[in-house]
mmCIF file of C-alpha atoms in Angstrom:
data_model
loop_
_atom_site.group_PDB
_atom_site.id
_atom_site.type_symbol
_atom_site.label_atom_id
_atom_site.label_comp_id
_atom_site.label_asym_id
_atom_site.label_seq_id
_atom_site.Cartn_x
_atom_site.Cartn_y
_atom_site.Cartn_z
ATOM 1 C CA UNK A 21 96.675 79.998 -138.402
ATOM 2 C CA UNK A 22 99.898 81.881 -138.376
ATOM 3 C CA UNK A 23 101.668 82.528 -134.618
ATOM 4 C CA UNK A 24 103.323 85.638 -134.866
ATOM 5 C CA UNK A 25 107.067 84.487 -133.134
ATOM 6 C CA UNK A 26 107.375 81.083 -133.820
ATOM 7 C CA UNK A 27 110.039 81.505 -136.225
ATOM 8 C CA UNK A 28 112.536 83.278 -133.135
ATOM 9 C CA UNK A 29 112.992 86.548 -132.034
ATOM 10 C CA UNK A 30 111.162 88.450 -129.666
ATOM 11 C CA UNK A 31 107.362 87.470 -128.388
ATOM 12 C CA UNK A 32 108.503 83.754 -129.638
ATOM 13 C CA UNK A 33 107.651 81.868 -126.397
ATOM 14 C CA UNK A 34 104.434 84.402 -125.544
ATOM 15 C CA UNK A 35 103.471 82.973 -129.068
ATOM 16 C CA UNK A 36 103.905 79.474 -128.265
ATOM 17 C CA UNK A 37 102.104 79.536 -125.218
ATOM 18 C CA UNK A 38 99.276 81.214 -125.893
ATOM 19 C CA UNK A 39 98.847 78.578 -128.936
ATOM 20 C CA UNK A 40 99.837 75.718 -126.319
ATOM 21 C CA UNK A 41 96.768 76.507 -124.361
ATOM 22 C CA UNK A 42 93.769 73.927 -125.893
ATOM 23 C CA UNK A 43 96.604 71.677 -125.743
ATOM 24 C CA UNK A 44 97.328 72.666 -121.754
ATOM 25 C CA UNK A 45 93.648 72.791 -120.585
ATOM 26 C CA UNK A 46 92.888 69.245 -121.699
ATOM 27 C CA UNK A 47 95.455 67.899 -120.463
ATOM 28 C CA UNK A 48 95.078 69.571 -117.065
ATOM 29 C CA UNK A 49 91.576 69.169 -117.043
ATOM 30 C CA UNK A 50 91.804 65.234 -116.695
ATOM 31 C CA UNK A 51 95.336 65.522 -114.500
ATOM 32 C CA UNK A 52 93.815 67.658 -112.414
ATOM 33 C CA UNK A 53 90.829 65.664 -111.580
ATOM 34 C CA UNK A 54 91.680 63.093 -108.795
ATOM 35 C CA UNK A 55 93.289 65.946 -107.016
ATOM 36 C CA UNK A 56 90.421 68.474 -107.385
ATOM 37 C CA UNK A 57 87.824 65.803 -106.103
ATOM 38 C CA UNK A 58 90.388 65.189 -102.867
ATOM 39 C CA UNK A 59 90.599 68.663 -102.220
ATOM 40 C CA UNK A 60 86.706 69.034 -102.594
ATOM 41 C CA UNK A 61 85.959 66.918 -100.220
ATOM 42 C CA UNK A 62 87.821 67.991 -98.035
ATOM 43 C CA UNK A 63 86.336 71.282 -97.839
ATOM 44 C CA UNK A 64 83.296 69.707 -98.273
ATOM 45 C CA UNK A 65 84.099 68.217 -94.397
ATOM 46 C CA UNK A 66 85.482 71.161 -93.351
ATOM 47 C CA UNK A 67 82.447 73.778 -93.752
ATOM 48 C CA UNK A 68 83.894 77.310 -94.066
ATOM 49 C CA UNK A 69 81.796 79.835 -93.149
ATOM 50 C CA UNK A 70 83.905 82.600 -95.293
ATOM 51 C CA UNK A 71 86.465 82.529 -97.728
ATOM 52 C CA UNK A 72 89.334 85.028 -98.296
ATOM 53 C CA UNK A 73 91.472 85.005 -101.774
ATOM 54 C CA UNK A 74 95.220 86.404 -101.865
ATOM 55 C CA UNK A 75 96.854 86.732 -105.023
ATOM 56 C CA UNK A 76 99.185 89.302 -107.036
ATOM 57 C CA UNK A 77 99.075 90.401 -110.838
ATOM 58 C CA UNK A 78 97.431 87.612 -113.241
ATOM 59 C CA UNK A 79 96.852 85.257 -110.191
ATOM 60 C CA UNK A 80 94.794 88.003 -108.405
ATOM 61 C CA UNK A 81 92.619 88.383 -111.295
ATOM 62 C CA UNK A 82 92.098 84.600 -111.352
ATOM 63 C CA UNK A 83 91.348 85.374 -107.932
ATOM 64 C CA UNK A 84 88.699 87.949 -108.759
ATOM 65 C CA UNK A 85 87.307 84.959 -110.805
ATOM 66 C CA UNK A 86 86.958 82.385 -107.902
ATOM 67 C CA UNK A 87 85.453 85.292 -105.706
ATOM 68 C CA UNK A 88 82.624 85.323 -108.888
ATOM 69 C CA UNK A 89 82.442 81.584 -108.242
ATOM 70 C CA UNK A 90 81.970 81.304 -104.743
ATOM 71 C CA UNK A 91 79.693 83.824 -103.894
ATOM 72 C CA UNK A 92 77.250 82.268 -107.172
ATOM 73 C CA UNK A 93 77.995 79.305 -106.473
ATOM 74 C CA UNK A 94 78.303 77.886 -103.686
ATOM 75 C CA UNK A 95 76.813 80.898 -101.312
ATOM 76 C CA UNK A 96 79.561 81.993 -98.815
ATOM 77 C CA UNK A 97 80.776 84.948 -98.250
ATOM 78 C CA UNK A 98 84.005 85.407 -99.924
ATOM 79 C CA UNK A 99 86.634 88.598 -100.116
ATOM 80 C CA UNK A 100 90.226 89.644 -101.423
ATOM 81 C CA UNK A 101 92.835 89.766 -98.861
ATOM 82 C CA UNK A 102 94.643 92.677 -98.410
ATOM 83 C CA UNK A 103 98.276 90.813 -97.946
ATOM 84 C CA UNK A 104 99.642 93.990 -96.296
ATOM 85 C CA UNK A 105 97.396 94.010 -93.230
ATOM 86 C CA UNK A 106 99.663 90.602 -92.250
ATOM 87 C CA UNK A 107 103.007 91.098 -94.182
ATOM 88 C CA UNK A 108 103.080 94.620 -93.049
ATOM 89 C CA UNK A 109 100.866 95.831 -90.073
ATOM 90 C CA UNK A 110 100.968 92.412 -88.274
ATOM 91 C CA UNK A 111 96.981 92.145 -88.077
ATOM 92 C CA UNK A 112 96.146 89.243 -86.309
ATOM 93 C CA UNK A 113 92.280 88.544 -87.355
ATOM 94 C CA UNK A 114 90.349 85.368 -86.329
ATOM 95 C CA UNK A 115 89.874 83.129 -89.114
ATOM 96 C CA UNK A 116 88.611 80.026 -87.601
ATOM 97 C CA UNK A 117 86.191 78.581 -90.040
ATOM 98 C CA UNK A 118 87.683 80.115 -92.796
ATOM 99 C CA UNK A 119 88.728 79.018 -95.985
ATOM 100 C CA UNK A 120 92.183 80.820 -97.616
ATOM 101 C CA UNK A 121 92.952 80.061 -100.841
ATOM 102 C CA UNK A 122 96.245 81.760 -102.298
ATOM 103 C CA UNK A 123 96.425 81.669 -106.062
ATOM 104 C CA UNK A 124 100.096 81.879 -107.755
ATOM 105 C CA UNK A 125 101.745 80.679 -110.602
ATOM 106 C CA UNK A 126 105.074 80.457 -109.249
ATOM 107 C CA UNK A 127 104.255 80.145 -105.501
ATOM 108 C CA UNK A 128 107.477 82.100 -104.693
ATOM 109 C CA UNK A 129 106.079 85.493 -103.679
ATOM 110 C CA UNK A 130 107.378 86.120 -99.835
ATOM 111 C CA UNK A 131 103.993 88.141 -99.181
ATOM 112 C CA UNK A 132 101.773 85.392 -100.547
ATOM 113 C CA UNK A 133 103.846 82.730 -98.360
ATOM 114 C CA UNK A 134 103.939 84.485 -95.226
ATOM 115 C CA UNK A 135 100.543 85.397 -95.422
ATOM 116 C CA UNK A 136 99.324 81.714 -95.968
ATOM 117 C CA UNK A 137 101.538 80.640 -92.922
ATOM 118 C CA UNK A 138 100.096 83.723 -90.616
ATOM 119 C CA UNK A 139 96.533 82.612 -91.954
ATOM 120 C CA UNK A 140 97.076 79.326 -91.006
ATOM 121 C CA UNK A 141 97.977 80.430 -87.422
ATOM 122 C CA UNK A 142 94.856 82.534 -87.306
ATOM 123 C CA UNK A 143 92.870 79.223 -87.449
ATOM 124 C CA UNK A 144 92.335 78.707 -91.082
ATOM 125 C CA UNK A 145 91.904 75.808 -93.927
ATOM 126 C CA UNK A 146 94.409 77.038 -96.393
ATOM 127 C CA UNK A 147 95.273 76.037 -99.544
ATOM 128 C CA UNK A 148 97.517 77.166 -102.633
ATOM 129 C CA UNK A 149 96.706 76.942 -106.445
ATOM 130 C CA UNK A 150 100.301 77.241 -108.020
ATOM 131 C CA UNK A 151 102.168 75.696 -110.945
ATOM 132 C CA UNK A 152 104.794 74.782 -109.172
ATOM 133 C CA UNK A 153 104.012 71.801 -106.388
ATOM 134 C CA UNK A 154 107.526 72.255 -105.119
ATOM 135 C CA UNK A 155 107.017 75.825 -104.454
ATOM 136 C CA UNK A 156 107.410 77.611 -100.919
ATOM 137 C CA UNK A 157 103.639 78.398 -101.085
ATOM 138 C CA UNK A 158 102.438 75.094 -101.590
ATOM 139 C CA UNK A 159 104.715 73.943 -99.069
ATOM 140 C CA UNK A 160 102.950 76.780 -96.662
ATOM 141 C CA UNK A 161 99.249 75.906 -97.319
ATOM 142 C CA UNK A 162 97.339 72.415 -96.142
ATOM 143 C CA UNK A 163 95.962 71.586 -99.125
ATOM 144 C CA UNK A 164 97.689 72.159 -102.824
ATOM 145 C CA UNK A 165 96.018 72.314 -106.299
ATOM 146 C CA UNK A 166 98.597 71.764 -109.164
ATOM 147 C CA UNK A 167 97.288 73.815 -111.949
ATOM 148 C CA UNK A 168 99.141 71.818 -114.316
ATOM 149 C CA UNK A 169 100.651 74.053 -117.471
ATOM 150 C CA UNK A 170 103.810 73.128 -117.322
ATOM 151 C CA UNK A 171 106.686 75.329 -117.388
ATOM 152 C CA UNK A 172 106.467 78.927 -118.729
ATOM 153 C CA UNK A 173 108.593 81.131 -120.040
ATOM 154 C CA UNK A 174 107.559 84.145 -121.382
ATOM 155 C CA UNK A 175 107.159 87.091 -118.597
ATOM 156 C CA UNK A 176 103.686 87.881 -119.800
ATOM 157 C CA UNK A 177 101.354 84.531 -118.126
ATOM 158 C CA UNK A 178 99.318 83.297 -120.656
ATOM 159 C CA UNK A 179 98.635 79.772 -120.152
ATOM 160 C CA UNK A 180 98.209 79.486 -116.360
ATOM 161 C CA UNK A 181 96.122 82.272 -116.023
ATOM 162 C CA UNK A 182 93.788 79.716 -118.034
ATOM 163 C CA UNK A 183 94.938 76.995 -116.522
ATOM 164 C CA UNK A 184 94.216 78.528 -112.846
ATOM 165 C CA UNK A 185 90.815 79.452 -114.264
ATOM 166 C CA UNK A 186 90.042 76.139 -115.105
ATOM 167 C CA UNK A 187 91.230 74.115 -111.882
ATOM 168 C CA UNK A 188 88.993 76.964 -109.618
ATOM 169 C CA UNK A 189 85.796 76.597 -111.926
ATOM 170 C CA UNK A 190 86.775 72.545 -111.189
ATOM 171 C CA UNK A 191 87.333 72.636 -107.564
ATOM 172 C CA UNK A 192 84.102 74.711 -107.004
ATOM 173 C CA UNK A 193 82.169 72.866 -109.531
ATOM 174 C CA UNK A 194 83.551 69.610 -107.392
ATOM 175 C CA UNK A 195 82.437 71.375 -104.320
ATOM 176 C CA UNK A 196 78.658 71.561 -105.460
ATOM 177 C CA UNK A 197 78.900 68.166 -106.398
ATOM 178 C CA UNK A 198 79.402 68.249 -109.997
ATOM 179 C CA UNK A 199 81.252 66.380 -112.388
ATOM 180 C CA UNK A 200 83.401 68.859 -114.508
ATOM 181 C CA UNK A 201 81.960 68.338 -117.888
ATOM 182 C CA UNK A 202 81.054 71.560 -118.767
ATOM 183 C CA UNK A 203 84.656 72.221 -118.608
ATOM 184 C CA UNK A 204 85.276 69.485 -121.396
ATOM 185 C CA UNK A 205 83.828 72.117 -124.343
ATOM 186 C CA UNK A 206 86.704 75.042 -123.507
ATOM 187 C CA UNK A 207 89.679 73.349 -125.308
ATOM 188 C CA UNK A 208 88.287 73.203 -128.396
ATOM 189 C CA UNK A 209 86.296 76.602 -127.885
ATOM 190 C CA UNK A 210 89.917 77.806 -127.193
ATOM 191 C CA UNK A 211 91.526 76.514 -130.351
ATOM 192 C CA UNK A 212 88.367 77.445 -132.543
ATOM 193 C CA UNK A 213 89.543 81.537 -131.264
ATOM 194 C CA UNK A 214 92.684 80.886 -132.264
ATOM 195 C CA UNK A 215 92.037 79.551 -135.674
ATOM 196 C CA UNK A 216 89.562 82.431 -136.207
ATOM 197 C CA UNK A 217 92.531 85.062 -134.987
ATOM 198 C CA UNK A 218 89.644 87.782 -135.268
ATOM 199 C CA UNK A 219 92.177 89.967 -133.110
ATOM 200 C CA UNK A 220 94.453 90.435 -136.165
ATOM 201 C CA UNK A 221 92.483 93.324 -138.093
ATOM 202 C CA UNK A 222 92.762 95.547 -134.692
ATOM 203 C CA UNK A 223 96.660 95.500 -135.300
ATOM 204 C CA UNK A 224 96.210 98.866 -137.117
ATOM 205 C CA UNK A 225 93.932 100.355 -135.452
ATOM 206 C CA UNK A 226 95.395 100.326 -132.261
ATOM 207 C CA UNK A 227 98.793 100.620 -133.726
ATOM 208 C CA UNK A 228 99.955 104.239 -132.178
ATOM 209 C CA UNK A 229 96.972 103.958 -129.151
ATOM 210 C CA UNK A 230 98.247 105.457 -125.815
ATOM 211 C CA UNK A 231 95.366 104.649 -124.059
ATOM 212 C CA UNK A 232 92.604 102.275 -123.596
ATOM 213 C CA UNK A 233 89.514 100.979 -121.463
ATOM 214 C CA UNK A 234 88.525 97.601 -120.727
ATOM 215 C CA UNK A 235 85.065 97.392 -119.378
ATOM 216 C CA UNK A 236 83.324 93.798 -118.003
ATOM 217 C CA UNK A 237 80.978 92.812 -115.895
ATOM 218 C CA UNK A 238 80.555 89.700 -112.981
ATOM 219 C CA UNK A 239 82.679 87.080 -115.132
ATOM 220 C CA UNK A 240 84.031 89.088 -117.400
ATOM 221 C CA UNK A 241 85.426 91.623 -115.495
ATOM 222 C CA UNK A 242 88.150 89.784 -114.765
ATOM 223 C CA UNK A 243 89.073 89.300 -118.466
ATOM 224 C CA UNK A 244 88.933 92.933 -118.205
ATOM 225 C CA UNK A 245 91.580 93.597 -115.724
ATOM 226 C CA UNK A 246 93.579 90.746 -117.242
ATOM 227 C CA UNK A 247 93.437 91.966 -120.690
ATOM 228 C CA UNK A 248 94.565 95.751 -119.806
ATOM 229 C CA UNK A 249 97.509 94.365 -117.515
ATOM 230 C CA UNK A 250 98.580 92.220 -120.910
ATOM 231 C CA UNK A 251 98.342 95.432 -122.723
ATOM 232 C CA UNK A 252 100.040 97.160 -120.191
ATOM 233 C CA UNK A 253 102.769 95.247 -119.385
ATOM 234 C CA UNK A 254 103.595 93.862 -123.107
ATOM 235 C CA UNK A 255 102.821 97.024 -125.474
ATOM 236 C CA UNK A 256 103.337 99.650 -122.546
ATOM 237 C CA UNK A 257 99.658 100.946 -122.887
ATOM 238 C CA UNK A 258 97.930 103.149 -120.383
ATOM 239 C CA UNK A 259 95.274 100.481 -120.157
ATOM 240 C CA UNK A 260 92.890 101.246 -117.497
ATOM 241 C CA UNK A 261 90.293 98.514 -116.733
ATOM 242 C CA UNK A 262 87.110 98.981 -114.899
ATOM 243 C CA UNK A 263 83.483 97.409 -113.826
ATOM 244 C CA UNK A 264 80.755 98.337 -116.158
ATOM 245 C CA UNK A 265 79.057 99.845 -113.162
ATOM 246 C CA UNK A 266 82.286 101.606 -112.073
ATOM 247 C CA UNK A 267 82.427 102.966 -115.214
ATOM 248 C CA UNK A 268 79.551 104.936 -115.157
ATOM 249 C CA UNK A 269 80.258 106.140 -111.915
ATOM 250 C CA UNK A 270 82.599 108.760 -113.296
ATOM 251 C CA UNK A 271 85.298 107.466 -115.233
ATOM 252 C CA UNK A 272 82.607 107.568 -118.680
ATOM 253 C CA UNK A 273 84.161 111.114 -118.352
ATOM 254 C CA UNK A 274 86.956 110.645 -119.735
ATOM 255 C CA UNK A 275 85.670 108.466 -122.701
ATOM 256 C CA UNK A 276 85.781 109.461 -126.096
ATOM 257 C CA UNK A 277 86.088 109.077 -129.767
ATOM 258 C CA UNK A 278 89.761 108.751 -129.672
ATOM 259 C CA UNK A 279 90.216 106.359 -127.071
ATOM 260 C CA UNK A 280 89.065 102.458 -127.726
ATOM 261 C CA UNK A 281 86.865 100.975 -125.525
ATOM 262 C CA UNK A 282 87.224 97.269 -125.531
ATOM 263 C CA UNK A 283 83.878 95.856 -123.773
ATOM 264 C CA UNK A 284 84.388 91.949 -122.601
ATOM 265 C CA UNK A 285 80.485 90.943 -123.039
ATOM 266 C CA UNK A 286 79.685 87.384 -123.387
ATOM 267 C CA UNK A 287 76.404 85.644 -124.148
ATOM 268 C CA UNK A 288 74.085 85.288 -120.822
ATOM 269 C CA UNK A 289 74.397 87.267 -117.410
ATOM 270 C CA UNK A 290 77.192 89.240 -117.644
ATOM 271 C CA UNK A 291 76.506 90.399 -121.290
ATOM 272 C CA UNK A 292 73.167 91.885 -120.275
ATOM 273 C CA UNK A 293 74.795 93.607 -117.383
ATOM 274 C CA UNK A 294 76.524 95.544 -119.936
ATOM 275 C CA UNK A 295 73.743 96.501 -121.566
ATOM 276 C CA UNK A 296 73.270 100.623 -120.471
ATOM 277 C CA UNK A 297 77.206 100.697 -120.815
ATOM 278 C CA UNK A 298 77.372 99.874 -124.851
ATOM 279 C CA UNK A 299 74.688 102.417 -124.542
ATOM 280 C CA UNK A 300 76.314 104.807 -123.233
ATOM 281 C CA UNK A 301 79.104 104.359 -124.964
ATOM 282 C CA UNK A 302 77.343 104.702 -128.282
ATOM 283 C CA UNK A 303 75.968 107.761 -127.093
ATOM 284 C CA UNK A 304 79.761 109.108 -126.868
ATOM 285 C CA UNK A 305 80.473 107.959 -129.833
ATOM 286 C CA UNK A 306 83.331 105.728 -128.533
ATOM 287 C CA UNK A 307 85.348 103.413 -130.901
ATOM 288 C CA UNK A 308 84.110 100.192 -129.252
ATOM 289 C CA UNK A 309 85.688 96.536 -129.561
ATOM 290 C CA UNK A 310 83.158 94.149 -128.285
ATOM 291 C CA UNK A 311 84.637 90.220 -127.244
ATOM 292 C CA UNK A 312 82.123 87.908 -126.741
ATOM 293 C CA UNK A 313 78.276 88.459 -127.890
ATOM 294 C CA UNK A 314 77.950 89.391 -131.756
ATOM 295 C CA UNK A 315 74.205 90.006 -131.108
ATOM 296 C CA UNK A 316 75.297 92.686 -128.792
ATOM 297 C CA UNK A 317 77.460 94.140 -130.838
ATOM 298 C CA UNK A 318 75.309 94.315 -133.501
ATOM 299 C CA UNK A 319 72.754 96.222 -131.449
ATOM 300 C CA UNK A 320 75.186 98.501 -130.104
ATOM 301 C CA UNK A 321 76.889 99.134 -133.380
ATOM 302 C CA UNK A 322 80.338 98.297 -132.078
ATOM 303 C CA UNK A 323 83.290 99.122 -134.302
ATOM 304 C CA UNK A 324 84.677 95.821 -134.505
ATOM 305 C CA UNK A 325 83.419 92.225 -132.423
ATOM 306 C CA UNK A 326 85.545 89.820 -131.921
ATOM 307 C CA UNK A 327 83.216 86.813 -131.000
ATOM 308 C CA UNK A 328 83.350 84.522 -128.741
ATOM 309 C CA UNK A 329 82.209 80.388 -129.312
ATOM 310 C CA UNK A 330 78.655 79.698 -127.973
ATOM 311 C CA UNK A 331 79.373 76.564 -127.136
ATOM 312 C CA UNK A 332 80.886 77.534 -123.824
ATOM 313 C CA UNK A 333 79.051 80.436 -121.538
ATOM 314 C CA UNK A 334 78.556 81.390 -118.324
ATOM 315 C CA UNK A 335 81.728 81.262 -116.180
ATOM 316 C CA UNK A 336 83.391 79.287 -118.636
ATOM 317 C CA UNK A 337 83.412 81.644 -121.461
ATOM 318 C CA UNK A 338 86.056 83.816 -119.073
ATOM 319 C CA UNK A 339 88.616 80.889 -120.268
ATOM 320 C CA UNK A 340 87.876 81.393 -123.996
ATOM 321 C CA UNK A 341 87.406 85.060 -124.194
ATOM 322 C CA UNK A 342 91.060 86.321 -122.594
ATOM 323 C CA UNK A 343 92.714 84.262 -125.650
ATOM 324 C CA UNK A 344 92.144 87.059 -128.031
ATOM 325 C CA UNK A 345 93.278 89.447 -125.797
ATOM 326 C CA UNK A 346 96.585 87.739 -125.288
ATOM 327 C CA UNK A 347 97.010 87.697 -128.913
ATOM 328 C CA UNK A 348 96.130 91.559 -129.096
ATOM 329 C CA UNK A 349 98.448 92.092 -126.431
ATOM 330 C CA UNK A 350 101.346 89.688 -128.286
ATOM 331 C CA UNK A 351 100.834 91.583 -131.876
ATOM 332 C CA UNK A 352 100.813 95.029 -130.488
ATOM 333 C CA UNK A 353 103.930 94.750 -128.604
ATOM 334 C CA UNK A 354 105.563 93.287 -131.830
ATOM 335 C CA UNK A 355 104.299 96.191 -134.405
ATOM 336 C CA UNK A 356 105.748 98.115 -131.283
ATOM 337 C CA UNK A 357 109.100 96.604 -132.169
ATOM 338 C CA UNK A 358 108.854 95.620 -128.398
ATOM 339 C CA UNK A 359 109.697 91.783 -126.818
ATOM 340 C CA UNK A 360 106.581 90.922 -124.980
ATOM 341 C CA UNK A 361 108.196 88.235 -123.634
ATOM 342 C CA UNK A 362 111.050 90.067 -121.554
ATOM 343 C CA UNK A 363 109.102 93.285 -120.908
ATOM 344 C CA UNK A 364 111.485 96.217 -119.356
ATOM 345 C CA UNK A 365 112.068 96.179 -115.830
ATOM 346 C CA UNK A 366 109.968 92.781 -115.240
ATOM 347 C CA UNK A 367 111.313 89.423 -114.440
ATOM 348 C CA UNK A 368 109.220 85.769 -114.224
ATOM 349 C CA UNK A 369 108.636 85.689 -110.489
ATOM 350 C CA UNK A 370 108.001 88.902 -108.987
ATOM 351 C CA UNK A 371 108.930 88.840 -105.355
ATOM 352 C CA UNK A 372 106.962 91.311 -102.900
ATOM 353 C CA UNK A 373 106.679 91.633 -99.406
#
């Protein structure tokens, strides 16, 4: 497998860590483990009745994710905070019995640390996800989960969005009382997608594309939302992601044979979801890319499938399935002649309030 910007040069550390990542989620995967287990039982003791996510860019898709997890999973009630209501309208709600759970790779943003303090004030069990243990966030929350990728460098997050994937799907798995295993299959699913690098015949086609959906459904809709910010904020594409049931709520408007349609749909519940959209979407006539399921995109005479390893499905296949997406991202922005990893106007650690 070739990396495109290993040899120096612009999208050389976006390169390097998105190869890093089978590398990253086995090692985090048994690091992480001891930790994970404490931090399960603890909210095992504890007994939250809800649970509220807070997160910003990548980390609030990896949010969206644990939302996925918690309400199939374990059963509770679970929602996405809306940080202004404390940072900026000084809402003081009651969240006794409530679990908060900020996700962040840096754990520097001053709305995602003053939000965890003011939710810990309201009467709630928080606790931060962050790559950074030292970080002002972790500091803030009660209880810390180091997602473990080590340092990154490139603007665009690669590697802990994976990584924070991973140590949610562990803690909740933990929660019900399993052992992880399942989790053991990804690295190797991961590396097998990179080997393949079925993203590379795309590089022409979506050469001089302006625009572009993402569509998924329950699990994979946050690949969805992940992928198009990549695309966004790397190859400056007006990449608009949506819901597969959002989407045909209006927006299938605007879909046509000129813009690509780039439908996350894995093997099992969330592929079938999807079902009446690839239909639709056929219907248009709409250049599809379908990531996951080659059955389905077979059926639904896709374009092009990029596919997806069978050994890992369910809410584990979200870890594999954003890889080839990254690299889409990574070798648009450099037939661009753009530097995915300093993107204009962006820095690392974006601080809002």
């Amino acid at each position: 497998m070739t990396t495109p910007g290993t040899a120096g040069g612009p999208g050389e550390l976006m390169a390097a860590e998105i190869a890093e990542q089978p590398t990253v989620l086995a090692r985090a995967f048994h690091q992480s483990r001891p930790q994970v287990r404490a931090v399960a039982a603890r909210l095992q003791k504890a007994g939250p009745r809800f649970v509220v996510l807070a997160g910003r860019g990548s980390s609030d898709h990896a949010a969206l994710y644990g939302k996925y997890l918690i309400e199939t999973g374990l059963g509770l009630p679970c929602g996405l905070a809306s940080l202004s209501t404390l940072t900026g309208y000084d809402a003081e709600p009651e969240l006794s019995d409530v679990l908060w759970i900020a996700v962040s790779q840096s754990g520097s943003s001053p709305d995602l640390v003053e939000s965890t303090q003011k939710a810990a004030r309201a009467g709630a069990l928080t606790l931060a996800l962050t790559n950074r243990p030292e970080s002002p966030l972790a500091s803030a929350a009660e209880l810390h989960i180091d997602v473990g990728a080590g340092p990154e460098l490139s603007v665009a997050a690669t590697k802990t969005y994976t990584a924070q994937l991973q140590a949610l799907w562990l803690l909740i798995d933990a929660v019900r009382g399993g052992n992880g295993d399942a989790a053991r299959a990804v690295p190797d699913a991961v590396a097998e997608v990179l080997e393949a690098d079925a993203v590379s015949g795309l590089r022409d086609r979506f050469r001089y594309v302006e625009r572009l959906i993402t569509v998924g459904r329950g699990f994979s809709y946050p690949t969805a939302r992940e992928s198009a910010l990549k695309l966004m904020e790397t190859s400056y594409l007006a990449a608009h992601a949506f819901s597969g049931a959002d989407l045909m709520h209006g927006p299938l408007a605007m879909v046509d044979q000129d813009g690509p349609v780039v439908v996350v749909a894995p093997r099992g519940i969330a592929g079938r979801l999807l079902v009446p959209v690839l239909s639709a979407l056929r219907e248009r006539r709409a250049d599809v890319v379908v990531v996951g399921d080659p059955a389905l995109a077979h059926e639904h005479r896709a374009r092009v499938c990029v596919p997806v390893p069978s050994r890992v499905e369910g809410a584990l296949s979200s870890l594999v399935e954003i890889v080839p997406l990254q690299r889409l991202a990574l070798e648009l922005a450099l037939d661009r002649r753009l530097d995915p990893d300093h993107p204009r106007g962006l820095s690392k650690v974006t601080e809002t309030t």
